[in-house]
mmCIF file of C-alpha atoms in Angstrom:
data_model
loop_
_atom_site.group_PDB
_atom_site.id
_atom_site.type_symbol
_atom_site.label_atom_id
_atom_site.label_comp_id
_atom_site.label_asym_id
_atom_site.label_seq_id
_atom_site.Cartn_x
_atom_site.Cartn_y
_atom_site.Cartn_z
ATOM 1 C CA TYR V 95 -0.096 0.015 -0.069
ATOM 2 C CA THR V 96 1.079 3.636 -0.615
ATOM 3 C CA THR V 97 -0.688 4.935 2.493
ATOM 4 C CA ILE V 98 -1.575 3.890 5.854
ATOM 5 C CA ASP V 99 -5.255 4.715 5.159
ATOM 6 C CA MET V 100 -5.070 2.445 2.187
ATOM 7 C CA MET V 101 -3.510 -0.346 4.165
ATOM 8 C CA TYR V 102 -6.464 -0.171 6.628
ATOM 9 C CA GLU V 103 -8.973 -0.083 3.902
ATOM 10 C CA GLY V 104 -7.284 -3.130 2.604
ATOM 11 C CA LEU V 105 -7.671 -4.664 6.005
ATOM 12 C CA ARG V 106 -11.505 -3.686 6.162
ATOM 13 C CA HIS V 107 -12.023 -5.400 2.723
ATOM 14 C CA LEU V 108 -10.134 -8.516 3.844
ATOM 15 C CA THR V 109 -12.686 -8.814 6.863
ATOM 16 C CA GLU V 110 -15.574 -8.692 4.555
ATOM 17 C CA LEU V 111 -14.553 -11.708 2.251
ATOM 18 C CA PRO V 112 -16.595 -14.736 3.115
ATOM 19 C CA SER V 113 -13.826 -17.318 2.228
ATOM 20 C CA VAL V 114 -11.373 -15.767 4.821
ATOM 21 C CA GLU V 115 -11.401 -16.617 8.528
ATOM 22 C CA ILE V 116 -9.216 -14.274 10.579
ATOM 23 C CA LEU V 117 -7.904 -16.330 13.540
ATOM 24 C CA GLU V 118 -5.526 -13.796 14.960
ATOM 25 C CA PHE V 119 -4.960 -10.037 14.384
ATOM 26 C CA ASN V 120 -1.882 -7.835 15.632
ATOM 27 C CA ASP V 121 -1.990 -4.043 14.916
ATOM 28 C CA ARG V 122 1.747 -3.689 14.953
ATOM 29 C CA PHE V 123 1.315 -0.205 13.454
ATOM 30 C CA ARG V 124 -0.422 1.117 16.612
ATOM 31 C CA LYS V 125 1.704 -1.176 18.932
ATOM 32 C CA PRO V 126 5.092 -1.428 17.101
ATOM 33 C CA LEU V 127 7.301 -4.316 17.721
ATOM 34 C CA GLN V 128 10.970 -3.777 19.182
ATOM 35 C CA GLY V 129 12.989 -1.531 17.111
ATOM 36 C CA GLY V 130 9.976 0.326 15.695
ATOM 37 C CA TYR V 131 9.072 -2.476 13.150
ATOM 38 C CA ARG V 132 5.334 -1.863 12.056
ATOM 39 C CA ASP V 133 2.742 -3.809 10.104
ATOM 40 C CA LEU V 134 -0.635 -5.417 10.363
ATOM 41 C CA GLN V 135 -0.166 -9.106 10.998
ATOM 42 C CA LEU V 136 -2.890 -11.600 10.706
ATOM 43 C CA ALA V 137 -3.406 -15.472 10.928
ATOM 44 C CA VAL V 138 -6.002 -16.330 8.293
ATOM 45 C CA ARG V 139 -7.611 -19.426 7.168
ATOM 46 C CA VAL V 140 -8.497 -19.834 3.652
ATOM 47 C CA ARG V 141 -10.011 -23.121 2.121
ATOM 48 C CA GLY V 142 -8.666 -24.998 4.991
ATOM 49 C CA HIS V 143 -5.179 -23.452 4.705
ATOM 50 C CA VAL V 144 -3.726 -21.363 7.646
ATOM 51 C CA CYS V 145 -1.110 -18.835 6.770
ATOM 52 C CA GLU V 146 0.245 -15.430 8.082
ATOM 53 C CA LEU V 147 -0.415 -12.283 6.231
ATOM 54 C CA GLN V 148 1.304 -9.000 6.755
ATOM 55 C CA LEU V 149 -0.107 -5.847 5.397
ATOM 56 C CA ASN V 150 2.469 -3.025 4.799
ATOM 57 C CA THR V 151 3.049 0.110 3.207
ATOM 58 C CA LYS V 152 5.856 0.827 0.834
ATOM 59 C CA ALA V 153 7.789 2.697 3.581
ATOM 60 C CA MET V 154 7.137 -0.330 6.029
ATOM 61 C CA VAL V 155 8.636 -2.745 3.673
ATOM 62 C CA GLU V 156 11.728 -0.501 3.121
ATOM 63 C CA ALA V 157 12.129 -0.464 6.943
ATOM 64 C CA LYS V 158 11.684 -4.093 7.259
ATOM 65 C CA GLU V 159 14.656 -4.674 4.824
ATOM 66 C CA THR V 160 16.988 -2.553 7.144
ATOM 67 C CA SER V 161 18.490 -3.393 10.347
ATOM 68 C CA VAL V 162 15.243 -2.638 12.364
ATOM 69 C CA HIS V 163 13.693 -6.055 11.277
ATOM 70 C CA ARG V 164 17.164 -7.921 11.357
ATOM 71 C CA ALA V 165 17.080 -7.045 15.198
ATOM 72 C CA PHE V 166 13.548 -8.263 15.568
ATOM 73 C CA ASP V 167 14.776 -11.462 13.865
ATOM 74 C CA VAL V 168 17.747 -11.740 16.120
ATOM 75 C CA THR V 169 15.362 -11.197 19.226
ATOM 76 C CA ARG V 170 13.006 -13.802 18.056
ATOM 77 C CA GLU V 171 15.616 -16.410 17.378
ATOM 78 C CA LEU V 172 17.199 -15.753 20.642
ATOM 79 C CA ASP V 173 13.798 -16.291 22.525
ATOM 80 C CA ALA V 174 13.393 -19.596 20.786
ATOM 81 C CA LEU V 175 16.960 -20.654 21.750
ATOM 82 C CA MET V 176 16.668 -19.498 25.273
ATOM 83 C CA ALA V 177 13.248 -21.404 25.714
ATOM 84 C CA ALA V 178 15.017 -24.664 24.433
ATOM 85 C CA GLY V 179 18.000 -23.948 26.829
ATOM 86 C CA ASP V 180 20.545 -23.765 24.196
ATOM 87 C CA VAL V 181 23.225 -21.565 25.589
ATOM 88 C CA SER V 182 25.859 -22.178 22.864
ATOM 89 C CA GLY V 183 23.237 -21.539 20.156
ATOM 90 C CA CYS V 184 22.330 -18.290 21.802
ATOM 91 C CA ILE V 185 26.029 -17.168 21.933
ATOM 92 C CA LYS V 186 26.482 -18.246 18.239
ATOM 93 C CA HIS V 187 23.405 -16.291 17.336
ATOM 94 C CA LEU V 188 24.484 -13.046 19.083
ATOM 95 C CA GLN V 189 27.897 -13.445 17.302
ATOM 96 C CA TRP V 190 25.839 -13.704 13.981
ATOM 97 C CA GLY V 191 23.733 -10.747 15.072
ATOM 98 C CA GLU V 192 26.691 -8.536 15.813
ATOM 99 C CA SER V 193 28.035 -9.151 12.265
ATOM 100 C CA HIS V 194 24.741 -8.515 10.649
ATOM 101 C CA LEU V 195 23.268 -5.567 12.655
ATOM 102 C CA GLY V 196 25.959 -2.960 11.528
ATOM 103 C CA SER V 197 27.035 -1.596 14.746
ATOM 104 C CA ALA V 198 27.374 -2.217 18.331
ATOM 105 C CA SER V 199 24.652 0.147 19.277
ATOM 106 C CA ASN V 200 22.249 -1.956 17.219
ATOM 107 C CA MET V 201 23.187 -5.063 19.271
ATOM 108 C CA GLU V 202 22.631 -2.964 22.433
ATOM 109 C CA VAL V 203 19.063 -2.156 21.298
ATOM 110 C CA VAL V 204 18.536 -5.992 20.680
ATOM 111 C CA LEU V 205 19.890 -6.798 24.025
ATOM 112 C CA ASN V 206 18.045 -3.996 26.029
ATOM 113 C CA SER V 207 14.498 -3.656 24.362
ATOM 114 C CA PRO V 208 11.805 -6.013 25.451
ATOM 115 C CA SER V 209 10.752 -8.830 23.170
ATOM 116 C CA SER V 210 7.236 -9.867 22.759
ATOM 117 C CA ASN V 211 6.982 -11.583 26.245
ATOM 118 C CA GLY V 212 7.968 -8.071 27.810
ATOM 119 C CA ARG V 213 11.344 -9.100 28.935
ATOM 120 C CA THR V 214 14.981 -8.346 27.627
ATOM 121 C CA VAL V 215 17.584 -10.895 26.763
ATOM 122 C CA ILE V 216 19.024 -10.753 30.168
ATOM 123 C CA HIS V 217 15.793 -11.026 32.007
ATOM 124 C CA SER V 218 14.815 -14.257 30.003
ATOM 125 C CA ALA V 219 18.409 -15.742 30.491
ATOM 126 C CA ALA V 220 18.283 -15.088 34.422
ATOM 127 C CA ARG V 221 14.722 -16.384 34.615
ATOM 128 C CA THR V 222 15.632 -19.758 32.788
ATOM 129 C CA GLY V 223 18.977 -19.895 34.710
ATOM 130 C CA LEU V 224 21.361 -19.648 31.605
ATOM 131 C CA ALA V 225 24.265 -18.174 33.844
ATOM 132 C CA GLU V 226 26.728 -18.429 30.866
ATOM 133 C CA LEU V 227 24.411 -16.540 28.611
ATOM 134 C CA VAL V 228 23.822 -13.834 31.431
ATOM 135 C CA TYR V 229 27.580 -13.299 31.505
ATOM 136 C CA ASP V 230 27.811 -13.269 27.833
ATOM 137 C CA VAL V 231 25.221 -10.580 27.425
ATOM 138 C CA LEU V 232 26.635 -8.466 30.144
ATOM 139 C CA ARG V 233 29.937 -8.586 28.090
ATOM 140 C CA ARG V 234 27.806 -7.424 25.201
ATOM 141 C CA ARG V 235 26.458 -4.369 27.246
ATOM 142 C CA ALA V 236 23.046 -5.596 28.421
ATOM 143 C CA GLU V 237 21.689 -3.326 31.193
ATOM 144 C CA VAL V 238 22.192 -5.428 34.293
ATOM 145 C CA ASN V 239 19.642 -3.273 36.458
ATOM 146 C CA LYS V 240 17.099 -2.675 33.862
ATOM 147 C CA VAL V 241 13.477 -3.092 34.886
ATOM 148 C CA ASP V 242 11.086 -5.093 32.523
ATOM 149 C CA GLU V 243 7.414 -4.353 31.929
ATOM 150 C CA ALA V 244 6.546 -6.378 34.972
ATOM 151 C CA GLY V 245 8.682 -4.279 37.167
ATOM 152 C CA ASN V 246 11.350 -6.906 37.791
ATOM 153 C CA THR V 247 15.189 -6.797 37.122
ATOM 154 C CA ALA V 248 16.958 -9.904 36.005
ATOM 155 C CA LEU V 249 18.229 -10.460 39.550
ATOM 156 C CA HIS V 250 14.586 -10.738 40.607
ATOM 157 C CA TYR V 251 13.966 -13.535 38.267
ATOM 158 C CA ALA V 252 17.259 -15.413 39.046
ATOM 159 C CA ALA V 253 16.303 -15.187 42.704
ATOM 160 C CA GLU V 254 12.669 -16.094 42.177
ATOM 161 C CA PHE V 255 13.560 -19.184 40.316
ATOM 162 C CA GLY V 256 16.394 -20.219 42.414
ATOM 163 C CA HIS V 257 19.197 -19.982 39.843
ATOM 164 C CA GLU V 258 22.164 -19.395 42.111
ATOM 165 C CA ALA V 259 24.791 -19.285 39.132
ATOM 166 C CA ALA V 260 22.804 -16.741 37.217
ATOM 167 C CA LYS V 261 22.413 -14.661 40.456
ATOM 168 C CA TRP V 262 26.166 -14.482 41.028
ATOM 169 C CA ALA V 263 26.835 -13.692 37.265
ATOM 170 C CA LEU V 264 24.444 -10.749 37.806
ATOM 171 C CA ILE V 265 25.817 -9.524 41.041
ATOM 172 C CA CYS V 266 29.378 -9.821 39.626
ATOM 173 C CA GLY V 267 28.220 -7.784 36.812
ATOM 174 C CA GLY V 268 26.998 -5.092 38.950
ATOM 175 C CA ALA V 269 23.340 -6.010 39.679
ATOM 176 C CA ASP V 270 21.983 -3.804 42.492
ATOM 177 C CA HIS V 271 21.229 -6.368 45.297
ATOM 178 C CA LYS V 272 20.362 -4.266 47.970
#
C-alpha cells in the first residue's frame, strides 16, 4: 500500500471476504515491535489452509529490509534458543547478530529492548537460569539493572527461580542487590 489509510482499507476489505477466516490479528502499526517495526499481521484460514498475512505500506517494507527488522529477527531467534535452553546456540546467534546488525549500538538495542514477552534478553536468561548467557550478554552491554514491563530486574528472576549461578553472574556484573 502507498498510504496507511489504504492499508487499513485493505484490512477492512479482507474482513468482509466470506472465504477468509481471521484467526488472529495484531495491529503492529499502533503497537510497534521492538526497534519500531510496524505492520498489520494476521493469521488467516482460507479453504482449510492457515497462513500468516502481513499488510504493509511501501515505507514499512523499506524499513523491514533494514537493520530494524534484522534486530527483530535476532530477538525472535534468541527467544526460541533460550526457551530450548541452548546456551551455545544463543551465543553463536549473538555473534551472528553482531556481524549483521551493522553496529554495536544496534546489538545494544536488541539486548536492552523487551521482546514480545515483555522481557529483555538478560531477564529471560536469568529467569531460565542460563548463567553463561547472562555473563555473555553482560559482556555485550546488556543493562544489568534494567526493569522489565512487570517491574522486575534480571536478579529478581534469578532469585525467584532459584538460579544461584545466574544470581552470582548478575551480582558480579554490577546488579543492585540491596
